[in-house]
Coordinates of C-alpha atoms and ligand atoms in Angstrom, one line a residue:
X1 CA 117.0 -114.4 -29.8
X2 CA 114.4 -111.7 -30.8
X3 CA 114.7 -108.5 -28.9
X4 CA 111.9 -107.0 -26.8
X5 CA 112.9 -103.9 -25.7
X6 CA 110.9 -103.2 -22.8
X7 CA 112.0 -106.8 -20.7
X8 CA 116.0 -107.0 -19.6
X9 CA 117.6 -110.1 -21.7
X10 CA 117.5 -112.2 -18.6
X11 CA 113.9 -112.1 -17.9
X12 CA 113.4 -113.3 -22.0
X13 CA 115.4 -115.8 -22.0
X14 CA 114.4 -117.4 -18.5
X15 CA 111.1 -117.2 -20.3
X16 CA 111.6 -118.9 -23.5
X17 CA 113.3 -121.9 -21.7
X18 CA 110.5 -122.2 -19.1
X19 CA 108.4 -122.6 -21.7
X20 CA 110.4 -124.9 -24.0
X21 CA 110.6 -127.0 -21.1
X22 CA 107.1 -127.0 -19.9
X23 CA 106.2 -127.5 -23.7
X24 CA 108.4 -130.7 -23.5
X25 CA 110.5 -129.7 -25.9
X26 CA 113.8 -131.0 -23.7
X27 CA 114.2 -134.4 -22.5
X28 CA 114.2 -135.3 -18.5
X29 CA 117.8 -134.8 -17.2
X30 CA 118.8 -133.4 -20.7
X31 CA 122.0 -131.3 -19.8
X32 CA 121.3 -127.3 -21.0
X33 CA 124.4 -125.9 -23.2
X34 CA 126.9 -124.4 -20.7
X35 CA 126.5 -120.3 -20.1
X36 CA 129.4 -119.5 -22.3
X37 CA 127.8 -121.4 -25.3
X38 CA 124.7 -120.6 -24.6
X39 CA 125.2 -116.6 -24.6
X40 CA 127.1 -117.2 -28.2
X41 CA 124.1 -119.2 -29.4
X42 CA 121.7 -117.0 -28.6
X43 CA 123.8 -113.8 -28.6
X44 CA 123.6 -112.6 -25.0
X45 CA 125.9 -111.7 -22.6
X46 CA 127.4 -114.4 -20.2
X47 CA 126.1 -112.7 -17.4
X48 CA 122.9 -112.8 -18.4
X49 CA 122.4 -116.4 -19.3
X50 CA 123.5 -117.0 -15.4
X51 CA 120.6 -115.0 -14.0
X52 CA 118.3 -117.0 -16.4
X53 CA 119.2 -120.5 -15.3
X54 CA 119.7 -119.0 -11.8
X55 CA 115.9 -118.3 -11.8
X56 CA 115.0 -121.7 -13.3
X57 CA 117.4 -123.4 -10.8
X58 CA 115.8 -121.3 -7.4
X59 CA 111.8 -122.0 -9.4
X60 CA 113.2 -126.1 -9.8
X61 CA 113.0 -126.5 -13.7
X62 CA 116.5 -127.4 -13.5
X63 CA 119.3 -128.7 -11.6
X64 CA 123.2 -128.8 -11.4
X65 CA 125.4 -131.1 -10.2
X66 CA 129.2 -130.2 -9.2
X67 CA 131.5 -129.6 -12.1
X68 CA 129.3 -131.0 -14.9
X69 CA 126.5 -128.7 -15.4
X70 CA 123.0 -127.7 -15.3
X71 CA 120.1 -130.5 -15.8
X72 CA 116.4 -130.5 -16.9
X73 CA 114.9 -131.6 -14.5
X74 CA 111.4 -134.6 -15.3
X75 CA 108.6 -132.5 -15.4
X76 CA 105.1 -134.3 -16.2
X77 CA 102.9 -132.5 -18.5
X78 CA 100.3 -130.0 -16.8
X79 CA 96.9 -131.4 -17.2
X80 CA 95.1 -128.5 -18.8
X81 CA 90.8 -128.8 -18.5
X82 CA 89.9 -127.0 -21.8
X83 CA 86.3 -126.6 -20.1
X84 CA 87.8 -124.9 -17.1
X85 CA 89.9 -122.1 -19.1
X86 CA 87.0 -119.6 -20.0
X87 CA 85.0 -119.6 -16.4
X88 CA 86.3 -116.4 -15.1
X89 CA 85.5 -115.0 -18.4
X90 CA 82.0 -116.1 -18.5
X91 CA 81.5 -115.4 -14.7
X92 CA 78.6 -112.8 -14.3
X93 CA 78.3 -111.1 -10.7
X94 CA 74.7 -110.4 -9.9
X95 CA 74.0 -107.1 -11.3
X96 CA 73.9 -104.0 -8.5
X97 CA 71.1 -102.3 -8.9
X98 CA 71.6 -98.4 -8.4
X99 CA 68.5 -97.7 -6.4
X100 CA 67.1 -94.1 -6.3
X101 CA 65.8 -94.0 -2.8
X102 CA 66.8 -96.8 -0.1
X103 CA 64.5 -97.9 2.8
X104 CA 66.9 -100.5 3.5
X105 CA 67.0 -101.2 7.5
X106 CA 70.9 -102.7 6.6
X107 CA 72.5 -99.1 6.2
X108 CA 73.4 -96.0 8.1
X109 CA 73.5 -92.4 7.2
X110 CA 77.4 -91.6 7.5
X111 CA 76.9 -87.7 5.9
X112 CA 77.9 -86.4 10.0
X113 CA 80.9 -88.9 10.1
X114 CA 83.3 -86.7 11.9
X115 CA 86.0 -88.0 9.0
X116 CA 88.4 -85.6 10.0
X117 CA 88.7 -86.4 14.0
X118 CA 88.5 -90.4 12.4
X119 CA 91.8 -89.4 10.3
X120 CA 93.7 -87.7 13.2
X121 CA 93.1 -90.8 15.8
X122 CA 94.2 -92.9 13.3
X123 CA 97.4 -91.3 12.9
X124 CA 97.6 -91.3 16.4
X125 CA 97.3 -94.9 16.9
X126 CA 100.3 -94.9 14.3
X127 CA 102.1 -92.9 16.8
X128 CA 101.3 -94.4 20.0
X129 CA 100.1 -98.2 19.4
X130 CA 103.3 -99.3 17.4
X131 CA 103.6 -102.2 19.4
X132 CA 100.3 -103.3 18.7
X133 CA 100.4 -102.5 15.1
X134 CA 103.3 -104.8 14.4
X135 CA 102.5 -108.2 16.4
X136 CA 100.0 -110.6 16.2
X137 CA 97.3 -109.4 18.4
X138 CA 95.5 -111.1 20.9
X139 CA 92.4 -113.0 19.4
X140 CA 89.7 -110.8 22.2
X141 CA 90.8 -107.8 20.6
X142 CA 93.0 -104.4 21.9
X143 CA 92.4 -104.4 26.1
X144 CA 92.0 -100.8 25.5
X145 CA 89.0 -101.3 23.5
X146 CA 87.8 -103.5 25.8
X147 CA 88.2 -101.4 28.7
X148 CA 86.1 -98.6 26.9
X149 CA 83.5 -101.3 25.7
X150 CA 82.9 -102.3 29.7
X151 CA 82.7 -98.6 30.4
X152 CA 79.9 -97.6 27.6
X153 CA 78.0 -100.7 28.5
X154 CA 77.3 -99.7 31.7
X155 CA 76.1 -96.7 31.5
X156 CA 74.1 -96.8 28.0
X157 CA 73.0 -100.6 29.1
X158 CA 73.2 -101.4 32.5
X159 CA 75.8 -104.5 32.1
X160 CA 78.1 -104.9 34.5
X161 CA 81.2 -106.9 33.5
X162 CA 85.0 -106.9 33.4
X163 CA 86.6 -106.1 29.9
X164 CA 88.2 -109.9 30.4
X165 CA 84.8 -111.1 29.3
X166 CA 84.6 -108.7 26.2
X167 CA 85.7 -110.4 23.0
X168 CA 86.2 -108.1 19.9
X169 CA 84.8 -109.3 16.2
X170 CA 84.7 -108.7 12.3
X171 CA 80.4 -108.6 13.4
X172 CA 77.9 -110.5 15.0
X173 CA 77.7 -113.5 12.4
X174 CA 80.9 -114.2 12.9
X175 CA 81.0 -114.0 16.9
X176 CA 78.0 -116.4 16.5
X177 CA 80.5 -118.6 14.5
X178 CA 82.8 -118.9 17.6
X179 CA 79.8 -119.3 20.0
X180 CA 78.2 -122.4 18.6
X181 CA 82.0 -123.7 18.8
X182 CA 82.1 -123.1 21.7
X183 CA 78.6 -124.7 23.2
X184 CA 78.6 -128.6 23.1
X185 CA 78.2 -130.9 20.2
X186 CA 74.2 -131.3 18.8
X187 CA 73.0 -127.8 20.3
X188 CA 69.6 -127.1 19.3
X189 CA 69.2 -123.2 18.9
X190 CA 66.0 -121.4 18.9
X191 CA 65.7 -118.1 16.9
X192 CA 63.0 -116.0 16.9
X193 CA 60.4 -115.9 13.4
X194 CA 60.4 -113.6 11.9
X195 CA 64.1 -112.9 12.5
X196 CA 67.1 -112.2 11.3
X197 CA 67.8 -114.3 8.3
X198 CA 71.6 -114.2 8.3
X199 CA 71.6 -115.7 11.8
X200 CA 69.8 -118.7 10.0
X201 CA 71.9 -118.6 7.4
X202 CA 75.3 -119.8 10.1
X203 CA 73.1 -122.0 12.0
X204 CA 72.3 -124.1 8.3
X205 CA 75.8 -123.2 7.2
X206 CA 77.2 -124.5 10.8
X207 CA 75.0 -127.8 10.7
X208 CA 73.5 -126.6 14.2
X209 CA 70.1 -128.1 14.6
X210 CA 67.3 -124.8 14.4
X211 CA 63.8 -124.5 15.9
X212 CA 62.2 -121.5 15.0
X213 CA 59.5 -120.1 17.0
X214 CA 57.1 -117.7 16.8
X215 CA 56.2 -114.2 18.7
X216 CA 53.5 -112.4 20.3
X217 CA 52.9 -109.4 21.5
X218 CA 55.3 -109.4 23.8
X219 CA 57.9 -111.0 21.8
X220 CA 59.1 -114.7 21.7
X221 CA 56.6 -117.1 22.8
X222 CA 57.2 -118.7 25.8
X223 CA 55.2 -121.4 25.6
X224 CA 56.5 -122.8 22.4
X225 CA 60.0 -122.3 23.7
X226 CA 59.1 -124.6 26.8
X227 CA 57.7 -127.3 24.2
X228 CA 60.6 -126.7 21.7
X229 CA 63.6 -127.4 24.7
X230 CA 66.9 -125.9 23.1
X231 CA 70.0 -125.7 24.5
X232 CA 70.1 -121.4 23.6
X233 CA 68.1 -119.0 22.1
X234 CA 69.2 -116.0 20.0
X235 CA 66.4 -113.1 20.9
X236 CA 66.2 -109.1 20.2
X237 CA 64.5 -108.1 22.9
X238 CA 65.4 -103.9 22.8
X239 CA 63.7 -104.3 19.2
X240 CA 62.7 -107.3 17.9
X241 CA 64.2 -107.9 14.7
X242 CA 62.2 -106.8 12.6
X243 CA 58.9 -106.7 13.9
X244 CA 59.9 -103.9 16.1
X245 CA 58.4 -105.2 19.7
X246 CA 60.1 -103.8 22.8
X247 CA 60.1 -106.9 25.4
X248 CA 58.3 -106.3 27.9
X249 CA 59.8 -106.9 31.7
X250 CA 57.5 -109.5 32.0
X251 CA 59.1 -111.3 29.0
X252 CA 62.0 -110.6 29.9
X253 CA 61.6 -112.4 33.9
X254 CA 60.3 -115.3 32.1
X255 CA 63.4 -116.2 29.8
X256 CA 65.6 -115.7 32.2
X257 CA 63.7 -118.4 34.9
X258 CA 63.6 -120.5 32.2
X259 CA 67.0 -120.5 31.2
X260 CA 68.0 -120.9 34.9
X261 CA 66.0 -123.4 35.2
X262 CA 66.7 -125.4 32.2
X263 CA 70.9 -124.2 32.8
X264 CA 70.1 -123.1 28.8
X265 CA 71.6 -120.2 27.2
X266 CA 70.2 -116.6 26.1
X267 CA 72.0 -114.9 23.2
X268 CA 70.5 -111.3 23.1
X269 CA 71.2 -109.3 20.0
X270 CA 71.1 -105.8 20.8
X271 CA 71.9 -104.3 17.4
X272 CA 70.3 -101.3 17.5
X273 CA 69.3 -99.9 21.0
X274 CA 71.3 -96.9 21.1
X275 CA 68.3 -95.8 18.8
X276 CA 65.1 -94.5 21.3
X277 CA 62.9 -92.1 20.5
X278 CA 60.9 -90.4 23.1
X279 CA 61.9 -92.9 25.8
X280 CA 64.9 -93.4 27.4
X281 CA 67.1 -96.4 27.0
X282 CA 65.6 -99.8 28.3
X283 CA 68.2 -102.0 29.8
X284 CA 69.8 -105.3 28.5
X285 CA 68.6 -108.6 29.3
X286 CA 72.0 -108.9 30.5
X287 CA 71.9 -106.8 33.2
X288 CA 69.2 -108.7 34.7
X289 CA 70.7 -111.7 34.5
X290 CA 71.7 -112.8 38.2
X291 CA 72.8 -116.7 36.9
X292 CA 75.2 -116.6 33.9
X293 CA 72.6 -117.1 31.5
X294 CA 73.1 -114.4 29.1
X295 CA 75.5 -113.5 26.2
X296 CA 75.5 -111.0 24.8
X297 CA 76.1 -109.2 21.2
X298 CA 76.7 -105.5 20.6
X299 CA 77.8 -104.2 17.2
X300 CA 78.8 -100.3 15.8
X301 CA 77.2 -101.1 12.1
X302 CA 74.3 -98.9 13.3
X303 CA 75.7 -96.9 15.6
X304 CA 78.9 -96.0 13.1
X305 CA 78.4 -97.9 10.1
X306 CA 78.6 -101.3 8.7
X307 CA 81.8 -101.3 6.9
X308 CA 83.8 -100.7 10.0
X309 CA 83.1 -104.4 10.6
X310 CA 83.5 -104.2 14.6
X311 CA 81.3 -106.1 17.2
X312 CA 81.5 -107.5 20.3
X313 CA 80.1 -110.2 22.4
X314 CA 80.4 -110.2 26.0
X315 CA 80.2 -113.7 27.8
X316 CA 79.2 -114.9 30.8
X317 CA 82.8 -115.5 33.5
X318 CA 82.4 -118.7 33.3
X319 CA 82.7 -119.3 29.4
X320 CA 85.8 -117.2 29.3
X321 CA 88.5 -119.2 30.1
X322 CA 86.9 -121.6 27.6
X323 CA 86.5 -119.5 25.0
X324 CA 90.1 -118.5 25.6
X325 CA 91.8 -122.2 25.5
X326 CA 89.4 -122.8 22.3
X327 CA 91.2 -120.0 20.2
X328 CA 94.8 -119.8 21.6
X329 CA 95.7 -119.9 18.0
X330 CA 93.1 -118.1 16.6
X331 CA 94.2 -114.5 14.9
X332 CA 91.7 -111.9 15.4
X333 CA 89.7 -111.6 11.9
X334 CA 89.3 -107.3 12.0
X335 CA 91.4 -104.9 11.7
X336 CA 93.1 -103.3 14.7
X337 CA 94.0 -100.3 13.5
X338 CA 90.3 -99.4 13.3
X339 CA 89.9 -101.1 16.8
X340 CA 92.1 -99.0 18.2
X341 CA 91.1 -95.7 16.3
X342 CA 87.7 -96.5 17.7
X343 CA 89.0 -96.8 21.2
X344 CA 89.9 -93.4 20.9
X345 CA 87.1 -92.3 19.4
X346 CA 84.7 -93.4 22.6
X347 CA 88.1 -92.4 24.9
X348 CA 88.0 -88.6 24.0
X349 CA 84.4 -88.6 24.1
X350 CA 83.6 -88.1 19.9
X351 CA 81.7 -91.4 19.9
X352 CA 79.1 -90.0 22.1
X353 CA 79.0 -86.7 21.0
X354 CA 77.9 -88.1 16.9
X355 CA 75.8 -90.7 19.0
X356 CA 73.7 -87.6 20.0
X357 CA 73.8 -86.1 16.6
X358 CA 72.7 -88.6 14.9
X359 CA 70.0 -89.6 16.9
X360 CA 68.7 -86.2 16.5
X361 CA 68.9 -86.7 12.7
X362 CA 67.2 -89.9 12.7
X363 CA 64.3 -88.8 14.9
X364 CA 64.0 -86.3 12.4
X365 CA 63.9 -88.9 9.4
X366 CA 62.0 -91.2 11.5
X367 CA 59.0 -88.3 11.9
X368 CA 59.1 -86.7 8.6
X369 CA 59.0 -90.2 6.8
X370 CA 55.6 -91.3 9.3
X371 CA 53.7 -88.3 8.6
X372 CA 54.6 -88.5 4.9
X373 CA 53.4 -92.2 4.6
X374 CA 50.1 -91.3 6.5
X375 CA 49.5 -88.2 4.2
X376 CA 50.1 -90.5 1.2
X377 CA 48.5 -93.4 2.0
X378 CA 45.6 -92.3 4.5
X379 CA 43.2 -95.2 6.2
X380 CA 45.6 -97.6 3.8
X381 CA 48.3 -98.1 6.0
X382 CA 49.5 -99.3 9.6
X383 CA 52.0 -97.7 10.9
X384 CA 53.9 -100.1 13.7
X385 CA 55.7 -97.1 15.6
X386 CA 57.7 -98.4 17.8
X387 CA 59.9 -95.4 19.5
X388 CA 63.5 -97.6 18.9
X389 CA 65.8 -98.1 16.5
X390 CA 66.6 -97.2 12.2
X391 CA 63.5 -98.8 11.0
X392 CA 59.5 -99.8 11.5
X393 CA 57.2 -101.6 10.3
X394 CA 54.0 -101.1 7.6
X395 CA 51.3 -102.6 6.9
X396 CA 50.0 -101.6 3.4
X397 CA 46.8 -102.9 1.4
X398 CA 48.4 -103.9 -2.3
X399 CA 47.1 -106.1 -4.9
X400 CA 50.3 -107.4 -5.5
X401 CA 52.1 -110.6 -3.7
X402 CA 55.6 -110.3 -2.2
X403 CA 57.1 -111.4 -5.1
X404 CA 55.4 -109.3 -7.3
X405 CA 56.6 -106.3 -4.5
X406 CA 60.2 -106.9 -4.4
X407 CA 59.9 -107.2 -8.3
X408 CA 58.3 -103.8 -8.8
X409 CA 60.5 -101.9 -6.2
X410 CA 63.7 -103.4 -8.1
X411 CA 61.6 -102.0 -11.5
X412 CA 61.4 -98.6 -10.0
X413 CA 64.7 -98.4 -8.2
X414 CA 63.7 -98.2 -4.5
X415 CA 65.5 -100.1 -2.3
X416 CA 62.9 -102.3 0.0
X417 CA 62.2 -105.6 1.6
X418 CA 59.1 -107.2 3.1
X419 CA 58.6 -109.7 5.9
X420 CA 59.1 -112.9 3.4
X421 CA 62.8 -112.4 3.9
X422 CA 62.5 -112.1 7.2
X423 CA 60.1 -115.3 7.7
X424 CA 61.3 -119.0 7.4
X425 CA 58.4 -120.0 5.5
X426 CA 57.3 -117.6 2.6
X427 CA 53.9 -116.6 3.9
X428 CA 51.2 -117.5 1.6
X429 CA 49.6 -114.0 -0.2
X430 CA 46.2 -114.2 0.9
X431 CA 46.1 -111.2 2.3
X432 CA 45.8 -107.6 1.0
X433 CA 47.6 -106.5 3.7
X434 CA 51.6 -106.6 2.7
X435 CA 53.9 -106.0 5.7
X436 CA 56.8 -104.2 4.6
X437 CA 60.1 -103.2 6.6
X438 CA 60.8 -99.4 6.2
X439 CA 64.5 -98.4 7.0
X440 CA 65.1 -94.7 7.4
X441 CA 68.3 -94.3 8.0
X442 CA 69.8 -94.1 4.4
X443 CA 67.0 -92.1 3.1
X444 CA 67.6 -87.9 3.0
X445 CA 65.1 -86.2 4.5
X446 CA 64.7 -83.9 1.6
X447 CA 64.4 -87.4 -0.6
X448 CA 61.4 -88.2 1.7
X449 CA 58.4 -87.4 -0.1
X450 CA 59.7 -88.5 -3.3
X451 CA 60.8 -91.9 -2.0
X452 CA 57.0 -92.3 -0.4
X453 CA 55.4 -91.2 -3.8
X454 CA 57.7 -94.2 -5.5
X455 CA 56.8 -96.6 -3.2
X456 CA 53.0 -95.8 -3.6
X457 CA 53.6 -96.8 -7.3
X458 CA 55.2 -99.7 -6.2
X459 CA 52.5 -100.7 -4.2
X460 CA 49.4 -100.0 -5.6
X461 CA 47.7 -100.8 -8.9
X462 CA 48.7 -98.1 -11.3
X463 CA 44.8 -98.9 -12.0
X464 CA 44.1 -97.0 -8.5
X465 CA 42.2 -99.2 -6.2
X466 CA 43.2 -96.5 -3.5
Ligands
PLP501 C1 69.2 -108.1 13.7 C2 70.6 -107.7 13.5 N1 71.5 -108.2 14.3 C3 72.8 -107.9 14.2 C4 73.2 -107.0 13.2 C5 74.7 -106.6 13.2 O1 75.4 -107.4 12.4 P1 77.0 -107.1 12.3 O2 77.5 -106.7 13.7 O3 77.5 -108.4 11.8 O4 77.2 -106.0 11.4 C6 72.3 -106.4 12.3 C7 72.7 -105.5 11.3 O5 72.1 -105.1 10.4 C8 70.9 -106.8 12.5 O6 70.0 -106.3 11.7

């Protein structure tokens, strides 16, 4: 046998045999030369011809029967697809573009990440949570978290509840996931529109039936809700997504009548109402809720940053127990060392200290970025200011469709959507006026005016109808 000097004998000649006999070259039950002949024929040691038919015997290419020897054992031929050898090598991932500026309203500014206090409560968790870390954990997530959840609910957002009725998650879409298992069979969900396209995307990828209805100033309409009849609906009433409306109490009396009335179900996403500017924190729809009507989903992807993947839903009492007997065998799908890091975090006090420093900084984004766009783009532009959240809305005159928009911000590497994403029907392009979603959490401050001057050219006809 050929030497290759970097592979012990062994390994070789377990490998030439495996393939010999996937190759066919021995016959079904064809007895294999015994170890002794073997090693002389192919000038090995004894030991080493062993180990090889010991791996073929534990893998099954072979088998032995008592005092006669080992066997080959029937093997059919592998079917191989010549079509499906080269996929993976033709397989292009979409290309990622590396924008320039960002006025995505997906991301968070993590530059004040207090990385170091993150690293030493992580540790800690090592130290103190061992128990945790090396069991299968219980699908609601660490009690401890829990615990601090129901304590920084109630006083950022009025919600009353025991940590029994906190269930932890990888993020709201998948929490959503385990809600519609958990509501009857052929539930018709409402969702607001424009809204949040991912929560479409799980209600088509779920099969549940979807109504989408419209908003007004207030919000949701409650009209077409009344003539729609679902059996939930999924709303963002601190800040509508995206439009940016703050529900008014008013709004807020009426959904909950109705769902009292109609025993139907509220999901409120409150993604991003740590975020106020100027006002103080408006509370839940779930703390006015008197009848059981509300769930509801908090995440840290704004407040900390998406990649932590941590979320929370909190459900009325009386879906608990279900929810509970539903995923007895479910393993919790994030990571509990980070649950339990970020237990500490809000424990000690850090989570609320880089709360307030943050929203500092992004009030300070927020402003710069508004009086830059007005400079820029004068009587051209609408600024919808609502005082909440990491992003507004514009409304800019541009000869260009949506299409032609997202094209041209891709061209010039600036990272921005506009309300067809957002919008279950692409709207048609009549219009001059193009409503665009501005994000300003990713953007540096210093970056501001330069990001403003690309999106002008993004905008507006180089020609210069402004
Ligand atoms: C409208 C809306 N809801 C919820 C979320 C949070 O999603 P997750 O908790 O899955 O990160 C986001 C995040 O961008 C959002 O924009």
């Amino acid at each position: 046998m050929q030497r290759d000097t970097n592979q012990c004998i062994y390994r070789q000649l377990y490998k030439r045999l495996k393939s010999d006999m996937l190759a066919s070259k021995y016959e079904s039950h064809e007895k294999l030369p015994s170890k002794r002949n073997m090693a002389k024929h192919m000038n090995v040691s004894v030991n080493s011809v062993k180990a090889a038919y010991e791996q073929l015997l534990a893998e099954g290419y072979i088998y032995t029967e008592e005092r006669k020897g080992y066997f080959v054992e029937p093997l059919d031929k592998l079917i191989i697809n010549p079509e499906a050898q080269n996929t993976i090598a033709s397989y292009k991932s979409a290309a990622e573009i590396d924008y320039d500026y960002s006025f995505s309203h997906m991301s968070t500014d993590i530059s004040e990440f207090p990385i170091d206090i993150w690293t030493k409560l992580t540790k800690r968790v090592f130290q103190d949570y061992d128990h945790y870390l090396s069991s299968i954990p219980n699908v609601k997530g660490p009690i401890e978290l829990r615990q601090s959840i129901a304590k920084l609910v109630s006083y950022q957002r009025g919600i009353q509840c025991h940590p029994e009725q906190i269930i932890i998650g990888s993020g709201t879409n998948t929490l959503l996931m385990k809600l519609i298992q958990l509501m009857s069979e052929n539930v018709k969900i409402t969702v607001e529109n424009p809204g949040y396209s991912r929560f479409r995307t799980i209600l088509q990828q779920t099969q549940t039936q979807m109504v989408p209805v419209s908003l007004d100033n207030k919000g949701i309409s409650i009209e077409e809700i009344k003539k729609v009849q679902p059996d939930a609906i999924i709303v963002t009433p601190s800040h509508q997504f995206p439009m940016g409306t703050i529900m008014p109490v008013s709004r807020r009396i009426s959904l909950l009548n109705w769902a009292s009335k109609t025993h139907s179900y509220i999901i409120e996403d409150d993604y991003d109402s740590e975020f106020k500017y100027e006002t103080d924190n408006i509370p839940s729809l779930f703390s006015f809720d008197k009848n059981e009507r509300v769930i509801y989903l908090g995440t840290f992807s704004k407040t900390l940053m998406p990649a932590l993947r941590i979320s929370y839903m909190i459900l009325p009492a009386k879906l608990v127990r279900k929810f509970e007997v539903q995923n007895q065998s479910t393993i919790p799908d994030f990571s509990i060392l980070n649950a339990l890091t970020l237990n500490l975090l809000i424990k000690e006090g850090h989570y609320e200290k880089y709360l307030k420093r943050m929203h500092q900084l992004y009030g300070k984004k927020r402003a710069c970025l508004i009086e830059e766009l007005q400079m820029t783009f004068g009587n051209n532009i609408d600024i919808k200011d609502t005082q909440a959240g990491l992003h507004f809305i514009i409304e800019v005159v541009s000869p260009y469709t949506y299409e032609e928009i997202e094209a041209r911000a891709k061209e010039f590497k600036l990272e921005l959507y506009t309300i067809n994403r957002f919008n279950v029907k692409a709207l048609q392009n009549n219009s001059e006026r193009k409503t665009l979603i501005i994000g300003f959490s990713k953007i540096e401050q210093q970056q501001i005016p330069e990001a403003v001057q690309r999106l002008k050219k993004v905008i507006i006809d180089p020609s210069g109808t402004i």
